[in-house]
Short mmCIF file of C-alpha atoms in Angstrom, two decimals:
data_model
loop_
_atom_site.label_atom_id
_atom_site.label_comp_id
_atom_site.label_asym_id
_atom_site.label_seq_id
_atom_site.Cartn_x
_atom_site.Cartn_y
_atom_site.Cartn_z
CA UNK V 1 -0.01 -0.03 -0.01
CA UNK V 2 2.84 2.39 0.81
CA UNK V 3 4.31 1.78 -2.63
CA UNK V 4 0.97 2.46 -4.26
CA UNK V 5 0.54 5.67 -2.37
CA UNK V 6 4.03 6.72 -3.34
CA UNK V 7 3.31 6.10 -7.00
CA UNK V 8 0.03 7.94 -6.76
CA UNK V 9 1.78 10.98 -5.16
CA UNK V 10 4.48 10.93 -7.93
CA UNK V 11 1.72 10.74 -10.62
CA UNK V 12 -0.16 13.59 -9.04
CA UNK V 13 3.01 15.70 -8.83
CA UNK V 14 3.85 15.11 -12.47
CA UNK V 15 0.32 16.01 -13.52
CA UNK V 16 0.46 19.25 -11.51
CA UNK V 17 3.83 20.01 -13.13
CA UNK V 18 2.27 19.43 -16.56
CA UNK V 19 -0.57 21.82 -15.80
CA UNK V 20 1.86 24.41 -14.55
CA UNK V 21 3.88 24.16 -17.75
CA UNK V 22 0.75 24.76 -19.80
CA UNK V 23 -0.21 27.75 -17.74
CA UNK V 24 3.26 29.32 -18.10
CA UNK V 25 3.17 28.67 -21.89
CA UNK V 26 -0.18 30.46 -22.17
CA UNK V 27 0.69 33.36 -19.85
CA UNK V 28 1.69 35.56 -22.77
CA UNK V 29 -1.85 35.53 -24.06
CA UNK V 30 -2.64 37.94 -21.23
CA UNK V 31 -3.82 40.56 -20.53
CA UNK V 32 -7.12 39.86 -22.20
CA UNK V 33 -10.75 39.89 -21.24
CA UNK V 34 -11.67 37.71 -24.14
CA UNK V 35 -11.83 38.66 -27.79
CA UNK V 36 -12.73 42.20 -28.60
CA UNK V 37 -15.80 42.87 -30.64
CA UNK V 38 -14.75 45.26 -33.35
CA UNK V 39 -17.82 46.41 -35.26
CA UNK V 40 -17.38 48.19 -38.58
CA UNK V 41 -16.31 51.81 -38.17
CA UNK V 42 -18.49 54.67 -39.23
CA UNK V 43 -17.70 56.72 -42.26
CA UNK V 44 -16.04 60.10 -41.76
CA UNK V 45 -17.44 62.06 -44.61
CA UNK V 46 -16.61 61.75 -48.23
CA UNK V 47 -12.84 62.08 -47.91
CA UNK V 48 -12.40 59.61 -45.10
CA UNK V 49 -15.11 57.22 -46.17
CA UNK V 50 -12.91 54.49 -47.59
CA UNK V 51 -13.96 51.41 -49.38
CA UNK V 52 -10.41 49.96 -48.89
CA UNK V 53 -10.34 49.01 -52.51
CA UNK V 54 -7.15 49.77 -54.43
CA UNK V 55 -7.76 52.39 -57.09
CA UNK V 56 -6.76 50.25 -59.98
CA UNK V 57 -6.85 46.55 -59.29
CA UNK V 58 -3.39 45.62 -60.53
CA UNK V 59 -2.98 42.62 -62.80
CA UNK V 60 -0.58 40.09 -61.43
CA UNK V 61 2.67 40.91 -63.15
CA UNK V 62 4.92 38.18 -64.47
CA UNK V 63 7.48 36.82 -62.05
CA UNK V 64 10.99 35.72 -62.95
CA UNK V 65 10.00 32.04 -62.92
CA UNK V 66 6.84 30.16 -63.76
CA UNK V 67 4.91 29.52 -60.56
CA UNK V 68 1.68 27.93 -59.51
CA UNK V 69 -1.21 30.38 -59.47
CA UNK V 70 -1.03 32.57 -56.36
CA UNK V 71 -4.05 33.38 -54.26
CA UNK V 72 -5.65 36.78 -54.87
CA UNK V 73 -4.16 39.47 -52.65
CA UNK V 74 -6.25 41.37 -50.10
CA UNK V 75 -5.69 45.13 -50.04
CA UNK V 76 -7.00 45.15 -46.52
CA UNK V 77 -3.98 43.19 -45.31
CA UNK V 78 -1.02 45.55 -44.69
CA UNK V 79 2.38 44.59 -43.54
CA UNK V 80 5.27 46.81 -42.33
CA UNK V 81 8.40 46.38 -44.41
CA UNK V 82 11.92 47.65 -43.76
CA UNK V 83 14.58 48.37 -46.35
CA UNK V 84 17.45 49.28 -44.04
CA UNK V 85 19.49 46.00 -44.12
CA UNK V 86 22.98 45.87 -45.63
CA UNK V 87 25.83 43.37 -45.90
CA UNK V 88 29.42 43.28 -46.99
CA UNK V 89 28.67 42.18 -50.54
CA UNK V 90 26.39 45.11 -51.44
CA UNK V 91 27.25 47.87 -48.95
CA UNK V 92 30.71 46.79 -47.88
CA UNK V 93 29.52 46.43 -44.30
CA UNK V 94 26.65 45.12 -42.28
CA UNK V 95 23.74 47.44 -41.56
CA UNK V 96 21.23 46.72 -38.86
CA UNK V 97 22.36 43.11 -38.51
CA UNK V 98 25.08 44.49 -36.26
CA UNK V 99 22.52 46.41 -34.08
CA UNK V 100 23.79 47.80 -30.85
CA UNK V 101 22.46 46.36 -27.54
CA UNK V 102 20.39 49.14 -26.16
CA UNK V 103 21.18 49.90 -22.50
CA UNK V 104 18.48 50.23 -19.90
CA UNK V 105 17.82 53.82 -18.84
CA UNK V 106 18.62 52.87 -15.20
CA UNK V 107 22.43 52.52 -14.96
CA UNK V 108 22.12 50.03 -12.08
CA UNK V 109 19.89 47.73 -14.15
CA UNK V 110 21.98 48.26 -17.29
CA UNK V 111 25.13 47.16 -15.51
CA UNK V 112 23.71 43.65 -15.23
CA UNK V 113 23.31 43.08 -19.00
CA UNK V 114 25.64 42.70 -21.97
CA UNK V 115 26.69 45.74 -23.99
CA UNK V 116 28.20 46.42 -27.37
CA UNK V 117 27.19 45.47 -30.89
CA UNK V 118 26.34 42.23 -32.59
CA UNK V 119 28.96 40.78 -34.96
CA UNK V 120 27.45 39.38 -38.20
CA UNK V 121 27.25 37.05 -39.94
CA UNK V 122 27.30 34.51 -37.07
CA UNK V 123 25.95 36.89 -34.46
CA UNK V 124 23.10 39.14 -35.55
CA UNK V 125 20.69 41.49 -33.67
CA UNK V 126 17.78 39.09 -33.55
CA UNK V 127 16.54 36.04 -31.75
CA UNK V 128 15.79 34.42 -35.09
CA UNK V 129 18.07 33.88 -38.10
CA UNK V 130 16.79 34.61 -41.63
CA UNK V 131 16.76 31.75 -44.07
CA UNK V 132 18.23 34.16 -46.64
CA UNK V 133 21.07 34.97 -44.30
CA UNK V 134 22.02 38.55 -43.27
CA UNK V 135 20.93 39.94 -46.62
CA UNK V 136 21.05 43.36 -48.23
CA UNK V 137 17.90 45.24 -49.02
CA UNK V 138 19.63 46.16 -52.32
CA UNK V 139 19.84 42.56 -53.40
CA UNK V 140 17.30 42.14 -56.27
CA UNK V 141 17.07 38.42 -55.66
CA UNK V 142 16.11 38.96 -52.01
CA UNK V 143 13.57 41.55 -52.97
CA UNK V 144 12.01 39.20 -55.46
CA UNK V 145 11.79 36.43 -52.88
CA UNK V 146 10.18 38.78 -50.35
CA UNK V 147 7.48 39.82 -52.84
CA UNK V 148 6.90 36.21 -53.77
CA UNK V 149 6.43 35.35 -50.09
CA UNK V 150 4.02 38.28 -49.54
CA UNK V 151 1.98 37.34 -52.54
CA UNK V 152 1.79 33.71 -51.40
CA UNK V 153 0.41 35.02 -48.10
CA UNK V 154 -2.24 37.14 -49.96
CA UNK V 155 -0.76 40.38 -48.51
CA UNK V 156 -1.96 43.25 -50.66
CA UNK V 157 -0.18 46.25 -49.23
CA UNK V 158 3.44 46.66 -48.25
CA UNK V 159 3.87 49.53 -45.77
CA UNK V 160 7.37 50.82 -46.44
CA UNK V 161 9.42 52.32 -43.61
CA UNK V 162 10.62 55.67 -45.08
CA UNK V 163 13.07 58.43 -44.25
CA UNK V 164 13.53 61.55 -46.38
CA UNK V 165 16.46 61.54 -48.85
CA UNK V 166 19.79 61.78 -47.09
CA UNK V 167 18.37 60.66 -43.71
CA UNK V 168 18.31 57.30 -41.89
CA UNK V 169 18.03 55.86 -38.36
CA UNK V 170 21.08 55.50 -36.14
CA UNK V 171 21.89 51.96 -37.41
CA UNK V 172 21.31 52.41 -41.14
CA UNK V 173 22.06 54.56 -44.15
CA UNK V 174 19.79 56.62 -46.46
CA UNK V 175 17.59 54.28 -48.53
CA UNK V 176 15.15 56.48 -50.49
CA UNK V 177 16.97 55.44 -53.67
CA UNK V 178 15.59 51.94 -53.20
CA UNK V 179 11.94 53.00 -53.40
CA UNK V 180 11.65 52.73 -57.20
CA UNK V 181 12.98 49.12 -57.15
CA UNK V 182 10.54 48.16 -54.38
CA UNK V 183 7.63 49.70 -56.29
CA UNK V 184 8.61 47.85 -59.48
CA UNK V 185 9.00 44.55 -57.67
CA UNK V 186 5.71 44.96 -55.83
CA UNK V 187 3.88 45.69 -59.09
CA UNK V 188 5.13 42.40 -60.54
CA UNK V 189 3.27 40.58 -57.80
CA UNK V 190 0.09 42.78 -57.71
CA UNK V 191 1.16 44.28 -54.41
CA UNK V 192 0.66 47.96 -53.56
CA UNK V 193 3.06 50.15 -51.57
CA UNK V 194 2.11 52.64 -48.82
CA UNK V 195 4.52 54.83 -46.84
CA UNK V 196 5.36 54.68 -43.12
CA UNK V 197 7.03 58.02 -42.31
CA UNK V 198 9.59 57.56 -39.56
CA UNK V 199 10.64 60.09 -36.95
CA UNK V 200 13.82 62.06 -37.70
CA UNK V 201 15.62 64.98 -36.23
CA UNK V 202 13.59 68.15 -36.77
CA UNK V 203 10.44 66.41 -37.98
CA UNK V 204 7.41 68.63 -37.59
CA UNK V 205 4.27 69.60 -39.52
CA UNK V 206 6.33 71.75 -41.99
CA UNK V 207 8.82 69.01 -42.87
CA UNK V 208 6.11 66.36 -43.14
CA UNK V 209 4.23 68.72 -45.48
CA UNK V 210 7.37 68.66 -47.72
CA UNK V 211 7.67 64.87 -47.26
CA UNK V 212 4.12 64.23 -48.46
CA UNK V 213 4.66 66.47 -51.50
CA UNK V 214 7.94 64.76 -52.30
CA UNK V 215 6.47 61.23 -52.07
CA UNK V 216 3.37 61.98 -54.15
CA UNK V 217 5.24 63.99 -56.76
CA UNK V 218 7.98 61.38 -57.18
CA UNK V 219 6.14 58.11 -56.68
CA UNK V 220 2.42 58.88 -56.83
CA UNK V 221 2.07 58.03 -60.54
CA UNK V 222 3.56 54.55 -60.15
CA UNK V 223 1.08 51.71 -60.69
CA UNK V 224 2.05 50.16 -57.34
CA UNK V 225 1.47 53.38 -55.33
CA UNK V 226 -1.28 52.50 -52.87
CA UNK V 227 -4.47 54.62 -52.84
CA UNK V 228 -7.88 54.22 -51.39
CA UNK V 229 -11.07 54.74 -53.32
CA UNK V 230 -13.64 56.83 -51.38
CA UNK V 231 -17.37 56.36 -51.55
CA UNK V 232 -17.53 59.34 -53.98
CA UNK V 233 -14.83 57.91 -56.22
CA UNK V 234 -11.89 59.99 -55.05
CA UNK V 235 -8.56 58.20 -54.89
CA UNK V 236 -6.31 59.17 -51.94
CA UNK V 237 -2.92 57.89 -50.79
CA UNK V 238 -2.56 56.57 -47.27
CA UNK V 239 0.27 57.49 -44.93
CA UNK V 240 1.22 56.01 -41.50
CA UNK V 241 2.98 58.51 -39.22
CA UNK V 242 5.15 56.65 -36.72
CA UNK V 243 5.64 58.25 -33.28
CA UNK V 244 3.14 60.94 -34.24
CA UNK V 245 2.71 61.77 -30.54
CA UNK V 246 6.18 63.41 -30.53
CA UNK V 247 4.70 66.44 -32.33
CA UNK V 248 1.99 68.47 -30.55
CA UNK V 249 -1.53 67.98 -31.94
CA UNK V 250 -1.79 71.75 -32.48
CA UNK V 251 1.07 71.54 -34.95
CA UNK V 252 -0.42 68.62 -36.80
CA UNK V 253 -3.73 70.52 -37.01
CA UNK V 254 -1.99 73.03 -39.22
CA UNK V 255 -1.51 70.24 -41.75
CA UNK V 256 -4.53 67.97 -41.36
CA UNK V 257 -7.50 70.24 -40.61
CA UNK V 258 -9.42 72.21 -43.18
CA UNK V 259 -8.55 75.52 -41.52
CA UNK V 260 -4.85 74.70 -40.92
CA UNK V 261 -2.28 77.33 -41.88
CA UNK V 262 -0.74 75.02 -44.50
CA UNK V 263 -3.45 72.40 -44.76
CA UNK V 264 -3.20 69.52 -47.22
CA UNK V 265 -6.94 69.04 -47.24
CA UNK V 266 -8.67 69.46 -50.66
CA UNK V 267 -5.29 69.97 -52.31
CA UNK V 268 -3.49 67.65 -54.75
CA UNK V 269 -1.61 66.28 -51.69
CA UNK V 270 -4.61 65.34 -49.63
CA UNK V 271 -4.51 61.79 -48.26
CA UNK V 272 -5.64 59.46 -45.50
CA UNK V 273 -3.32 60.10 -42.53
CA UNK V 274 -2.97 57.50 -39.75
CA UNK V 275 -1.42 58.32 -36.35
CA UNK V 276 0.23 55.95 -33.80
CA UNK V 277 -1.84 55.25 -30.71
CA UNK V 278 0.31 54.38 -27.70
CA UNK V 279 -1.30 55.92 -24.59
CA UNK V 280 -5.02 56.25 -23.93
CA UNK V 281 -4.83 60.05 -24.02
CA UNK V 282 -3.45 59.98 -27.56
CA UNK V 283 -6.98 59.22 -28.82
CA UNK V 284 -8.09 62.79 -28.14
CA UNK V 285 -4.85 64.26 -29.47
CA UNK V 286 -5.26 62.30 -32.74
CA UNK V 287 -8.79 63.54 -33.13
CA UNK V 288 -7.97 67.18 -32.54
CA UNK V 289 -4.91 66.99 -34.80
CA UNK V 290 -7.20 66.21 -37.79
CA UNK V 291 -5.89 62.66 -38.40
CA UNK V 292 -8.12 60.19 -40.23
CA UNK V 293 -7.49 57.24 -37.97
CA UNK V 294 -5.07 55.41 -35.64
CA UNK V 295 -2.94 52.27 -35.63
CA UNK V 296 -1.41 50.37 -32.76
CA UNK V 297 1.80 49.02 -34.36
CA UNK V 298 3.23 47.06 -31.46
CA UNK V 299 2.64 43.28 -31.42
CA UNK V 300 3.27 42.74 -27.66
CA UNK V 301 -0.13 42.39 -26.00
CA UNK V 302 -0.12 44.57 -22.91
CA UNK V 303 3.00 46.54 -23.78
CA UNK V 304 0.95 49.76 -24.38
CA UNK V 305 -2.63 50.83 -24.08
CA UNK V 306 -3.01 50.74 -27.85
CA UNK V 307 -1.43 47.23 -28.23
CA UNK V 308 -3.57 45.59 -25.50
CA UNK V 309 -6.24 43.47 -27.04
CA UNK V 310 -8.62 44.10 -24.17
CA UNK V 311 -8.72 47.80 -25.10
CA UNK V 312 -9.56 47.38 -28.77
CA UNK V 313 -13.31 47.31 -28.31
CA UNK V 314 -13.23 50.66 -26.47
CA UNK V 315 -10.81 52.16 -29.04
CA UNK V 316 -13.05 50.99 -31.81
CA UNK V 317 -16.10 52.59 -30.18
CA UNK V 318 -14.21 55.86 -29.80
CA UNK V 319 -13.19 55.75 -33.51
CA UNK V 320 -16.79 54.90 -34.59
CA UNK V 321 -18.17 57.88 -32.64
CA UNK V 322 -15.67 60.25 -34.17
CA UNK V 323 -15.57 58.84 -37.75
CA UNK V 324 -11.99 57.64 -37.44
CA UNK V 325 -10.43 54.46 -38.84
CA UNK V 326 -9.09 51.93 -36.35
CA UNK V 327 -6.22 49.79 -37.51
CA UNK V 328 -5.20 47.16 -34.89
CA UNK V 329 -1.77 45.60 -35.41
CA UNK V 330 -1.17 41.91 -34.79
CA UNK V 331 1.82 39.61 -34.80
CA UNK V 332 2.78 35.95 -34.20
CA UNK V 333 4.66 36.81 -31.03
CA UNK V 334 7.30 39.22 -29.73
CA UNK V 335 10.84 39.13 -28.46
CA UNK V 336 13.50 41.82 -28.73
CA UNK V 337 15.97 40.67 -26.00
CA UNK V 338 18.69 40.36 -28.64
CA UNK V 339 18.95 44.15 -28.61
CA UNK V 340 17.15 44.96 -25.34
CA UNK V 341 18.37 42.06 -23.06
CA UNK V 342 16.55 43.62 -20.11
CA UNK V 343 13.09 43.58 -21.87
CA UNK V 344 12.16 39.97 -21.25
CA UNK V 345 8.93 41.03 -19.54
CA UNK V 346 7.52 42.10 -22.86
CA UNK V 347 8.30 38.81 -24.61
CA UNK V 348 5.20 37.09 -25.95
CA UNK V 349 5.68 33.40 -26.88
CA UNK V 350 4.25 32.10 -30.08
CA UNK V 351 2.64 29.09 -28.34
CA UNK V 352 2.65 27.12 -31.61
CA UNK V 353 0.61 29.78 -33.41
CA UNK V 354 -1.91 30.26 -30.57
CA UNK V 355 -0.73 33.85 -29.81
CA UNK V 356 -1.19 34.86 -33.45
CA UNK V 357 -4.61 33.26 -33.57
CA UNK V 358 -5.71 35.02 -30.40
CA UNK V 359 -4.49 38.40 -31.74
CA UNK V 360 -6.26 37.86 -35.05
CA UNK V 361 -9.40 36.82 -33.39
CA UNK V 362 -9.26 39.93 -31.19
CA UNK V 363 -8.96 42.06 -34.29
CA UNK V 364 -11.47 40.31 -36.44
CA UNK V 365 -14.17 38.98 -34.15
CA UNK V 366 -17.39 40.94 -33.71
CA UNK V 367 -19.14 43.08 -36.30
CA UNK V 368 -20.13 42.02 -39.80
CA UNK V 369 -16.78 41.62 -41.46
CA UNK V 370 -13.23 41.44 -40.08
CA UNK V 371 -10.18 43.44 -41.04
CA UNK V 372 -6.73 43.72 -39.57
CA UNK V 373 -3.24 44.96 -40.16
CA UNK V 374 0.01 43.15 -39.87
CA UNK V 375 2.95 44.28 -37.84
CA UNK V 376 6.13 43.53 -39.67
CA UNK V 377 7.60 41.42 -42.34
CA UNK V 378 11.28 42.11 -41.61
CA UNK V 379 11.85 44.36 -38.62
CA UNK V 380 14.46 42.28 -36.96
CA UNK V 381 15.00 44.51 -33.97
CA UNK V 382 11.58 43.80 -32.61
CA UNK V 383 11.48 40.15 -33.72
CA UNK V 384 7.93 40.21 -34.89
CA UNK V 385 8.91 38.72 -38.16
CA UNK V 386 7.27 35.93 -40.05
CA UNK V 387 8.97 32.90 -41.49
CA UNK V 388 11.11 31.61 -43.08
CA UNK V 389 14.13 31.42 -40.76
CA UNK V 390 16.70 28.81 -39.83
CA UNK V 391 19.44 28.40 -37.20
CA UNK V 392 23.07 28.69 -38.43
CA UNK V 393 26.37 27.47 -37.06
CA UNK V 394 24.93 25.92 -33.96
CA UNK V 395 24.19 29.30 -32.35
CA UNK V 396 21.17 29.51 -30.06
CA UNK V 397 18.65 31.12 -32.36
CA UNK V 398 15.06 30.43 -31.74
CA UNK V 399 13.05 28.12 -34.04
CA UNK V 400 9.90 29.44 -35.64
CA UNK V 401 6.83 27.63 -34.47
CA UNK V 402 3.91 26.80 -36.68
CA UNK V 403 1.21 29.21 -37.53
CA UNK V 404 -2.40 28.63 -36.87
CA UNK V 405 -4.60 27.60 -39.84
CA UNK V 406 -6.85 30.52 -38.89
CA UNK V 407 -4.57 32.84 -40.86
CA UNK V 408 -5.34 30.96 -44.07
CA UNK V 409 -8.98 31.19 -43.36
CA UNK V 410 -8.76 34.95 -42.73
CA UNK V 411 -6.95 35.44 -46.04
CA UNK V 412 -9.93 33.94 -47.84
CA UNK V 413 -12.41 36.34 -46.32
CA UNK V 414 -13.60 39.69 -47.57
CA UNK V 415 -12.45 42.34 -45.23
CA UNK V 416 -14.54 45.19 -43.92
CA UNK V 417 -13.93 48.63 -45.43
CA UNK V 418 -13.84 50.03 -41.90
CA UNK V 419 -11.09 48.26 -39.98
CA UNK V 420 -7.73 47.11 -41.20
CA UNK V 421 -5.64 44.49 -39.52
CA UNK V 422 -1.90 44.87 -39.50
CA UNK V 423 0.05 41.72 -39.68
CA UNK V 424 3.26 41.52 -37.73
CA UNK V 425 6.12 43.88 -37.88
CA UNK V 426 8.69 42.50 -40.31
CA UNK V 427 9.77 41.76 -43.72
CA UNK V 428 10.32 38.30 -45.09
CA UNK V 429 13.25 37.71 -42.81
CA UNK V 430 12.90 39.52 -39.56
CA UNK V 431 14.26 37.45 -36.72
CA UNK V 432 12.55 38.67 -33.65
CA UNK V 433 9.26 36.95 -33.44
#
């Protein structure tokens, strides 16, 4: 009897340990009060009433090789794309793959973590390693593969991270010269290109005014340049403004309201302008600034007010009542400890696709038709990227877990003209998810 009791106790202990493991694996699906109900957003007048239909449905251009018929793309599926990567073959050095390890703002905490830069090609600034290796964004073969992968996933809009000519982030180099090649490649795969204007030194309403004019004048006539078709037949470009909260809403109002001192409204440079929502108070700033909508960008549930799934229903209601577009961003997971080693508390495990499925459900459930935006196709720093990746040289890179079949089902649906879902934050080879 004593032996049986001992075995029973051991079995009970192992079962409890199993349950504990499951709970820890699913912990990253929190915080959540269930799936948010996102009803279709209300129209915001003729200019902002968007059917989310590309102006001219592009015909699938020929690819370099004969392929099986690709699924039709959805222009309500947007994905962030970054063209800031470089390697020794094309640029003579590595760009972004050698990302610096960002120190914590508290020196006492920072002292406990590694410092310095990554050293490609073996050591890169990501928890995942791209199947294409530490590639260059200037490599035409890489660009072709990225577009092929996006088309296979039915992604209709590539949202291109953009800096004005001559400017770049701290870890890259100016890349505006690559835009024509990306537009041409996208057109071959029936993909449209929108612009994601990044923060830069001195950015304000005046410089963004010039940025919008530059982009539309230089790229607006390209067949792959993304535009919305309004309910009255007007075609308007769409711009995402990253870190929009860094500029006071009063300054943005000069640009985005009808009475602004240098307003773009009802001019050849009018467009649909989308601001970043981080804190709850940003909702009112975005409204008073004259923006047409808001997006959440971050794929770590709970990281910010905007990125928390449990808040999307309330955000959606606010947008509906003020005729704003709401664009929730989703991703398959999140980890950026390769460059922020102290940020493990914001890691969100993939849980074999369950995290992605939950995020997509939160964005799409409720209302008549779903819609969502992706986060990133190749932003390695935040590791929200989507496959493919592999592990090189025996280094401890994470393996990409499987994706839920729900994504395939969503791709086959017709998306609402009111909400857009953003897929995760990377290009074809971002290593951080």
